[in-house]
Short mmCIF file of C-alpha atoms in Angstrom, two decimals:
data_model
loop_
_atom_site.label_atom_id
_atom_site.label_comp_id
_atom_site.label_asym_id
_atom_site.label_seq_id
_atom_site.Cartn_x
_atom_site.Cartn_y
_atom_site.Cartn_z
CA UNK A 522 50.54 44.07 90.98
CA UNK A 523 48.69 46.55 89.07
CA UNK A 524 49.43 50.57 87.74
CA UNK A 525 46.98 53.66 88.04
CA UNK A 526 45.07 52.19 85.37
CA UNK A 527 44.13 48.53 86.89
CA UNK A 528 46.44 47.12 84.16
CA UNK A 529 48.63 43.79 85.58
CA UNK A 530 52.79 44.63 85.94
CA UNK A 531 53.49 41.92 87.65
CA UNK A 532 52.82 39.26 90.69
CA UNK A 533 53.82 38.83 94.21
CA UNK A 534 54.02 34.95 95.75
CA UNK A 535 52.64 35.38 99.05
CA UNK A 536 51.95 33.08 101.74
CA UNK A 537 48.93 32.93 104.08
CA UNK A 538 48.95 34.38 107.61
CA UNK A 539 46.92 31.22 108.70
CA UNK A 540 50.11 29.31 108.94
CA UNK A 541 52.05 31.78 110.95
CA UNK A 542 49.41 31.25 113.88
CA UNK A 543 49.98 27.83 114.88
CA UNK A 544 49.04 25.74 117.65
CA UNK A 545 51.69 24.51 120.49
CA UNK A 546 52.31 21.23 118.36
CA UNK A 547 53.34 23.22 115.35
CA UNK A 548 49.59 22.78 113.36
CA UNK A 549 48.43 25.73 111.48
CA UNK A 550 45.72 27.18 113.42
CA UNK A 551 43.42 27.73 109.93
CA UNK A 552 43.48 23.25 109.90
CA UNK A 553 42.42 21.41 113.19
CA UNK A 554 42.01 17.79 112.39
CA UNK A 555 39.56 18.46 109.68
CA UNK A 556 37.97 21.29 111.01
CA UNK A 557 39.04 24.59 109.05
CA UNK A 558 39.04 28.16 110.19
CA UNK A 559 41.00 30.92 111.51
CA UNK A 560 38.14 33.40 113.01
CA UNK A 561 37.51 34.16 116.57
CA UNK A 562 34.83 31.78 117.25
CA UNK A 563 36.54 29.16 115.83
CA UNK A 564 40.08 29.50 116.99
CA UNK A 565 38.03 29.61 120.53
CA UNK A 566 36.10 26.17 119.78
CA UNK A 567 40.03 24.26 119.20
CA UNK A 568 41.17 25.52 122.36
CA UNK A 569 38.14 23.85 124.14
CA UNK A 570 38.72 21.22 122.11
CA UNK A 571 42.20 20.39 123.07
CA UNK A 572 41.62 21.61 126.92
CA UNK A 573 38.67 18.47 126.87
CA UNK A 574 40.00 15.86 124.88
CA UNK A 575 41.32 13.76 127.29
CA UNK A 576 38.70 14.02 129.73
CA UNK A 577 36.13 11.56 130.45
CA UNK A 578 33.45 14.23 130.74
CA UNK A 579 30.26 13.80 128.54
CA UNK A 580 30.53 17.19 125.22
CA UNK A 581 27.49 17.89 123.72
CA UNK A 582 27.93 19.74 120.44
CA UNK A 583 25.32 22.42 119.28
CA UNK A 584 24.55 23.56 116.10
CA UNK A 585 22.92 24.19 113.24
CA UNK A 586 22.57 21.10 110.29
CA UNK A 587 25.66 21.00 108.38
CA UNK A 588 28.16 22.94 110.55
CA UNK A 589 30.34 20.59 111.00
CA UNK A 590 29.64 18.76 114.96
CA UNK A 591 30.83 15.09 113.44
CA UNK A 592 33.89 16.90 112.79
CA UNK A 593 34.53 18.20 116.57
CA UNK A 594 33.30 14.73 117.74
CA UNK A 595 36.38 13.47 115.11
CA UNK A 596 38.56 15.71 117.13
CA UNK A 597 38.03 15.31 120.46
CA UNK A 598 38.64 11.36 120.20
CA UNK A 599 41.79 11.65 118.01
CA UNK A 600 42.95 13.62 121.01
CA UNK A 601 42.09 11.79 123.79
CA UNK A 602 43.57 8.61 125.32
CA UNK A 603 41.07 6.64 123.88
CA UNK A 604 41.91 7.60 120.31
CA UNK A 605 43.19 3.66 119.68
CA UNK A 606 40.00 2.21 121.42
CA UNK A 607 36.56 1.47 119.89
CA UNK A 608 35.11 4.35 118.47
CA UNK A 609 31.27 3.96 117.64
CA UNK A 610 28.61 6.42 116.05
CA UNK A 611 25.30 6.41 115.82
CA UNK A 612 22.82 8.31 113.81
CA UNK A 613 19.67 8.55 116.26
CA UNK A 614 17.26 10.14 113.75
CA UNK A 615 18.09 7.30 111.47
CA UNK A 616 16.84 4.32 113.04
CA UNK A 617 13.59 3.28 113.42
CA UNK A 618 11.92 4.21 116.97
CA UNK A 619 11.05 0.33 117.74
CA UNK A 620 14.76 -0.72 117.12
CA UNK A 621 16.38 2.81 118.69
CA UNK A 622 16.91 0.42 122.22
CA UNK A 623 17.73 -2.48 120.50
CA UNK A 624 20.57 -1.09 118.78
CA UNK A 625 22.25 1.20 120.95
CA UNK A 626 21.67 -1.55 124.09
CA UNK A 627 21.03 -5.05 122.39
CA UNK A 628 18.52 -7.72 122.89
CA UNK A 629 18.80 -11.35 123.81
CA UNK A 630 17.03 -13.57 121.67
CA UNK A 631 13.24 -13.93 121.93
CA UNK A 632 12.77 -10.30 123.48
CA UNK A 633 10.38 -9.32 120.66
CA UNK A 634 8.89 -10.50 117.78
CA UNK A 635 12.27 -10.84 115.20
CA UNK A 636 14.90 -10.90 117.86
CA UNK A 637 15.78 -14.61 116.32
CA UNK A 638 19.40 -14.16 118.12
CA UNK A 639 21.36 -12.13 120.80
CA UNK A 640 22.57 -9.00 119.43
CA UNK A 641 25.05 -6.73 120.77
CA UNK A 642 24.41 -3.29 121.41
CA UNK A 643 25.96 -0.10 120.22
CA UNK A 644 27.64 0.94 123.95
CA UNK A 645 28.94 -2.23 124.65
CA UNK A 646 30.84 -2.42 121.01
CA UNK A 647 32.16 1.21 122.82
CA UNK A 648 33.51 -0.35 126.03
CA UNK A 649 36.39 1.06 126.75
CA UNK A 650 36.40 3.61 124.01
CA UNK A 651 33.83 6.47 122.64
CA UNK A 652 30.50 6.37 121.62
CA UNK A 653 29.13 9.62 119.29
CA UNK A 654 25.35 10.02 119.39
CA UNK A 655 24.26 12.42 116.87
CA UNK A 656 20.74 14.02 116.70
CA UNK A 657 20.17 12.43 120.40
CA UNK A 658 17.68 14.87 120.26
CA UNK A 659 15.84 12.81 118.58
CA UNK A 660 15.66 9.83 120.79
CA UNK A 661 12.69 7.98 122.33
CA UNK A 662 11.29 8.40 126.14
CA UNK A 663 12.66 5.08 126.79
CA UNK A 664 16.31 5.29 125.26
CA UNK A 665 16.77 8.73 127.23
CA UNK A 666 15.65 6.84 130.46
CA UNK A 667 18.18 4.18 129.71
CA UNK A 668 21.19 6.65 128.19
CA UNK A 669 20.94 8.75 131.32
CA UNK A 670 21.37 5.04 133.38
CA UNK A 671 24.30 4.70 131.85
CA UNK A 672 25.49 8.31 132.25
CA UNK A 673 24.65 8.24 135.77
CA UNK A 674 25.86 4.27 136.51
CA UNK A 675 27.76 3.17 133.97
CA UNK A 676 25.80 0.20 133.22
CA UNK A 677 22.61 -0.96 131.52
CA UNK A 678 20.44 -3.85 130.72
CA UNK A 679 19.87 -5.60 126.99
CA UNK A 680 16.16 -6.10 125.83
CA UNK A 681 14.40 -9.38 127.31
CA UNK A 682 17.31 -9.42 129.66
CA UNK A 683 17.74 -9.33 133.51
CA UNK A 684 21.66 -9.05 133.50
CA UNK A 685 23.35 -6.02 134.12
CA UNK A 686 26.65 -5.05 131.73
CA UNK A 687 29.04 -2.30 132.92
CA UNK A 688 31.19 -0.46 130.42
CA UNK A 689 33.56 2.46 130.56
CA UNK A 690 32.50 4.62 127.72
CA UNK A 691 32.99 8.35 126.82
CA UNK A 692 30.08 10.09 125.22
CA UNK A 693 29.91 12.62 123.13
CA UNK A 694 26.85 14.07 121.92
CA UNK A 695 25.13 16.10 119.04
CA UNK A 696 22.00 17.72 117.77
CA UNK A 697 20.58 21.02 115.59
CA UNK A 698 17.61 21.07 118.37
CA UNK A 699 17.35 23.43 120.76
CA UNK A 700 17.56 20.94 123.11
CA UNK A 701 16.23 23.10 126.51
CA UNK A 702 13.24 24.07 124.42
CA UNK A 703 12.81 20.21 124.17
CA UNK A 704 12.79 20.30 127.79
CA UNK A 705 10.25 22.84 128.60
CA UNK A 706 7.96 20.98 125.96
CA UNK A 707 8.66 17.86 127.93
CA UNK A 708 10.05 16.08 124.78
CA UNK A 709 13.34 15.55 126.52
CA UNK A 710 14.35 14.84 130.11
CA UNK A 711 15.68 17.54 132.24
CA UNK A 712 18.03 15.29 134.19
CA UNK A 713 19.55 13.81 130.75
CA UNK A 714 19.86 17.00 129.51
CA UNK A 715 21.75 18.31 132.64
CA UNK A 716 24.00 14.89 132.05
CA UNK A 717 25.01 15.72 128.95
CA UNK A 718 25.97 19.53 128.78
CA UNK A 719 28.73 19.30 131.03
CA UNK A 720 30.98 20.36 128.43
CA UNK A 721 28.70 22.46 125.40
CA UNK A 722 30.31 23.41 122.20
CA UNK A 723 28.42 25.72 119.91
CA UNK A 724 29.11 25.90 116.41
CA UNK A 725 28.48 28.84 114.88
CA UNK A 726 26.42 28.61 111.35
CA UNK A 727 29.07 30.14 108.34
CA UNK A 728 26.50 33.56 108.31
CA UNK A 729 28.62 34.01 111.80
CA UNK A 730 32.20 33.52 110.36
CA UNK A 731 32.23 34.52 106.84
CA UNK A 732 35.70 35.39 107.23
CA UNK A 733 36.68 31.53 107.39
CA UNK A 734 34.81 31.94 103.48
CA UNK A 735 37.99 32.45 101.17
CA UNK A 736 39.92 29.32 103.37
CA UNK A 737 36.85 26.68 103.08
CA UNK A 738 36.72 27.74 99.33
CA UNK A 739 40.10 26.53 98.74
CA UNK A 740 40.18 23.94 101.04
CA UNK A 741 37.19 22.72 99.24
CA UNK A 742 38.78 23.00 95.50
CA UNK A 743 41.75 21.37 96.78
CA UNK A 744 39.71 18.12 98.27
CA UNK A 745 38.03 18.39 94.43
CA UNK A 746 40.94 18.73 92.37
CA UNK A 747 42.23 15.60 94.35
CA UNK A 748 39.44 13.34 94.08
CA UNK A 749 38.57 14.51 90.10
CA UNK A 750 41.79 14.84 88.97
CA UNK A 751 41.04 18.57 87.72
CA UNK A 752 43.75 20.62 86.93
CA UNK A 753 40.97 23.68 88.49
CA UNK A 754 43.24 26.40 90.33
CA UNK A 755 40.63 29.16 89.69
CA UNK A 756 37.48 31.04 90.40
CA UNK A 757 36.36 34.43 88.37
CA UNK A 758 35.76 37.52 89.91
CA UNK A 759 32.02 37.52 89.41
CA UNK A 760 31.41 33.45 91.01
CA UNK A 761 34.10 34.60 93.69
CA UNK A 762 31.53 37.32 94.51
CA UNK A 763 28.76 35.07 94.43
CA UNK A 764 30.11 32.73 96.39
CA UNK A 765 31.20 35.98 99.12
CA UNK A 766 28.04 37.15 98.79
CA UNK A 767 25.53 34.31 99.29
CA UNK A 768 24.09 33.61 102.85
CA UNK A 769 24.48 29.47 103.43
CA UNK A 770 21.35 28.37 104.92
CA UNK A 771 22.81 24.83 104.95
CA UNK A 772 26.17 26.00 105.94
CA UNK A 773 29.37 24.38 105.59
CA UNK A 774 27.96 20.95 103.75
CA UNK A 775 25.91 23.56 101.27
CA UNK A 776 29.20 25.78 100.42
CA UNK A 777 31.25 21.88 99.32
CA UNK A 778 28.22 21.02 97.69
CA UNK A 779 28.45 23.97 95.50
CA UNK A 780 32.14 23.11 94.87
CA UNK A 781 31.66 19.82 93.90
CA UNK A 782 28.76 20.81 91.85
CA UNK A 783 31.48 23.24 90.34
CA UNK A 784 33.98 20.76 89.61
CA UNK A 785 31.70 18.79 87.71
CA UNK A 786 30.60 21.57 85.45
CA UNK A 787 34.00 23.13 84.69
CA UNK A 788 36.16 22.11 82.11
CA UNK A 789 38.63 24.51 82.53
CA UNK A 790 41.08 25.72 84.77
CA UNK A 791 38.80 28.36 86.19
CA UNK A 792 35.40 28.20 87.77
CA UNK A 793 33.02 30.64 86.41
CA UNK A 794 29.56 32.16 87.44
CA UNK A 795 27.93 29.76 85.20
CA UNK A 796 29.08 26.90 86.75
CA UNK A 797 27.65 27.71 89.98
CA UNK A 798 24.15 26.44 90.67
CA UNK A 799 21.34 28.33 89.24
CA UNK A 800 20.11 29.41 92.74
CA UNK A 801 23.22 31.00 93.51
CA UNK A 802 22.92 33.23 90.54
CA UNK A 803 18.94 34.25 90.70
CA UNK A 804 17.92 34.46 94.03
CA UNK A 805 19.06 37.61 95.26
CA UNK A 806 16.57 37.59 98.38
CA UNK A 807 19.42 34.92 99.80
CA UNK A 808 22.64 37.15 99.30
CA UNK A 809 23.87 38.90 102.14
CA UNK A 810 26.94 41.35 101.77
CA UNK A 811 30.64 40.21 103.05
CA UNK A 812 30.39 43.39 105.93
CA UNK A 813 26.71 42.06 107.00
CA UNK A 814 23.34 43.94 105.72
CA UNK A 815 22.51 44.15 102.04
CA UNK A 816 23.31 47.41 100.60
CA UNK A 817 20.20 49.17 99.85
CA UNK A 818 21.59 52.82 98.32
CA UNK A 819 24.96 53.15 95.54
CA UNK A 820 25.92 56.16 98.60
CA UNK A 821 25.44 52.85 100.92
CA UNK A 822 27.96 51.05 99.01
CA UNK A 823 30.29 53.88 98.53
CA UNK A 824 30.28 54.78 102.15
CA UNK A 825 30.98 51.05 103.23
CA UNK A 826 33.50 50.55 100.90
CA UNK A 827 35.58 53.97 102.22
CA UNK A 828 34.72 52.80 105.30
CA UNK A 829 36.66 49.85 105.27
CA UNK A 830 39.54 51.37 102.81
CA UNK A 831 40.27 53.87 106.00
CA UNK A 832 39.57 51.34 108.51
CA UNK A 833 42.55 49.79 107.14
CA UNK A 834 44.76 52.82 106.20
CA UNK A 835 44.30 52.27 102.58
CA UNK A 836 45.77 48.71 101.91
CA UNK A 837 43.80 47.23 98.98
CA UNK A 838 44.57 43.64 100.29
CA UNK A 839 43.21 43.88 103.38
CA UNK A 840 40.11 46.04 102.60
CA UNK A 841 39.48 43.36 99.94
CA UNK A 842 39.83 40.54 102.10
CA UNK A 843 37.53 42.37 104.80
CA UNK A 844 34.68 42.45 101.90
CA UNK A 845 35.18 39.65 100.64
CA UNK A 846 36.18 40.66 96.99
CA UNK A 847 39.12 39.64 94.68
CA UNK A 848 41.22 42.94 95.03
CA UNK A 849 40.20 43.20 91.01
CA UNK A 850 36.61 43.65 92.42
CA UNK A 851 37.55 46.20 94.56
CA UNK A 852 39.96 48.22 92.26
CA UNK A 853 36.84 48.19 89.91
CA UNK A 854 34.29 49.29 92.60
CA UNK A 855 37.29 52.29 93.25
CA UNK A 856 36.91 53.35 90.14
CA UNK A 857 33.52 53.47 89.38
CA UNK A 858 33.06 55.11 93.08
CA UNK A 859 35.81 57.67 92.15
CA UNK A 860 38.41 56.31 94.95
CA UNK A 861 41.24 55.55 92.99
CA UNK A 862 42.49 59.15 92.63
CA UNK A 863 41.93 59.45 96.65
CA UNK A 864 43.98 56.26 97.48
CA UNK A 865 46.87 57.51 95.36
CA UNK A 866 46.72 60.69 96.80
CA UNK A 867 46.92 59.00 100.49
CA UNK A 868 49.62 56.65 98.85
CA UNK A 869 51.61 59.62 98.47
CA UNK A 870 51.25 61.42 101.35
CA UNK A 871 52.14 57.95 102.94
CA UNK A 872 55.63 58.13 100.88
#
């Protein structure tokens, strides 16, 4: 609590609103199996979530690098019926294009050069359980005509051999391609495509739900304090409004990265602006503002920040939350803007 002057009287112990929206099972809406957030978009995504879980329907999950589609694969298995059966994932983009086949379907010995003995493939170590491709995007001619066999049939063949295996497996899907743009170049196969978005789940990149910022902050400093041992509680006003400010071209893994990188700087209880990465600090070109557009104009800024004061009726909590600012930051922008005097005026009136 502060006076007229911006002096500190005293403290209030609050509690966040994220755990008063919870789901039917009694989890706070702002945690979904490892997922956090509490806007819109993503409050939307754990209802589809939940709604598909249990289906045997094939999810392909969209989105940008580092958004967090593992995570929603994560989900939707510890949710279904499957949850206790084999659960196998599979980086496409990180195996070689000769051995793509081989690994996801097997070979029997002597189908190529090194195949010195049988080897079982990735979907039948899934039988029966779940199978997470990510970056299928980025598989070869041949491994799309074969995944879309077993899409369509259930089955497939190993490498060098002539018998057919059948296996019950649930697939779930991910890449940060535009995958019908793949199509019309005819780098991906319109049938497999039309296989696997049955069920599409966009992620939007953090630019899209910067009010989920403040709640990935913490949830990151708490991960970081655990695995350190870090007694950091903290962030200054100034790397708070770096951290608001800046626009996360790599998204969700880029804001932990900049936590951890944090964590290992900071000696003290409070991270500073000169623990954050250097980047963060200097290159102004990749800041956005909390409301959207940079502001170009001090009458910009002034105008914004009333704005959002009378948007919601003067309460310096909320108005600080909605730009992203410590509600120091915003008691200092008051002043220097002249708005104090006006929002004890309203105060009054109010009373």
């Amino acid at each position: 609590m502060y006076d007229s002057s911006g002096e500190a009287i005293g403290g209030v112990v609050s509690f966040r609103s994220c755990k008063q929206n919870m789901f039917a099972d009694g989890e706070p809406a702002c945690s979904f199996h490892g997922i956090v957030g509490k806007s819109r978009r993503m409050l939307d995504i754990f209802q589809i979530i939940r709604e598909v879980a249990d289906s045997k329907a094939t999810v392909l999950i969209l989105g940008e690098s580092g958004t967090g589609k593992e995570l929603v694969a994560n989900a939707i298995q510890k949710l279904s019926s499957r949850c206790h059966r084999p659960y196998v994932k599979v980086n496409c983009a990180a195996i070689p294009d000769t051995l793509l086949e081989s690994e996801l379907f097997g070979h029997v010995k002597g189908a190529f050069t090194d195949a010195h003995a049988d080897r079982v493939g990735r979907f039948a170590l899934a039988d029966g359980g779940t199978i997470f491709l990510d970056e299928v995007g980025d598989l070869t001619p041949p491994a799309q005509l074969r995944l879309l066999r077993v899409l369509e049939q259930g089955e497939f063949q190993r490498l060098g051999s002539s018998e057919t295996i059948r296996v019950d497996v649930r697939v779930i899907a991910a890449t940060n391609h535009n995958l019908w743009q793949l199509v019309q170049e005819g780098r991906f196969r319109d049938d497999l495509f039309y296989r696997l978005n049955v069920i599409p789940i966009t992620l939007p990149p953090l630019a899209q739900r910067r009010e989920d910022l403040p709640l990935l902050i913490e949830h990151f400093m708490e991960k970081y304090r655990r695995l350190t041992g870090k007694p950091i509680y903290d962030i200054s006003d100034k790397a708070n409004d770096l951290l608001m400010a800046y626009a996360y071209p790599g998204n969700v893994r880029e804001l932990e990265n900049i936590i951890e990188h944090a964590f290992a700087r900071t000696d003290s209880s409070v991270i500073t602006e000169n623990k954050l990465p250097f980047y963060l600090r200097s290159d102004s070109d990749a800041r956005l503002t909390a409301e959207g557009a940079a502001v170009d104009s001090v009458s910009e800024e002034r105008s914004r920040i009333l704005s959002v004061l009378q948007r919601h009726h003067w309460n310096r909590v909320r108005a600080a939350r909605a730009l992203g600012w410590s509600r120091t930051t915003l008691w200092r922008r008051m002043r220097q803007f002249d708005l104090l005097e006006r929002s004890e005026q309203r105060g009054a009136t109010v009373k």
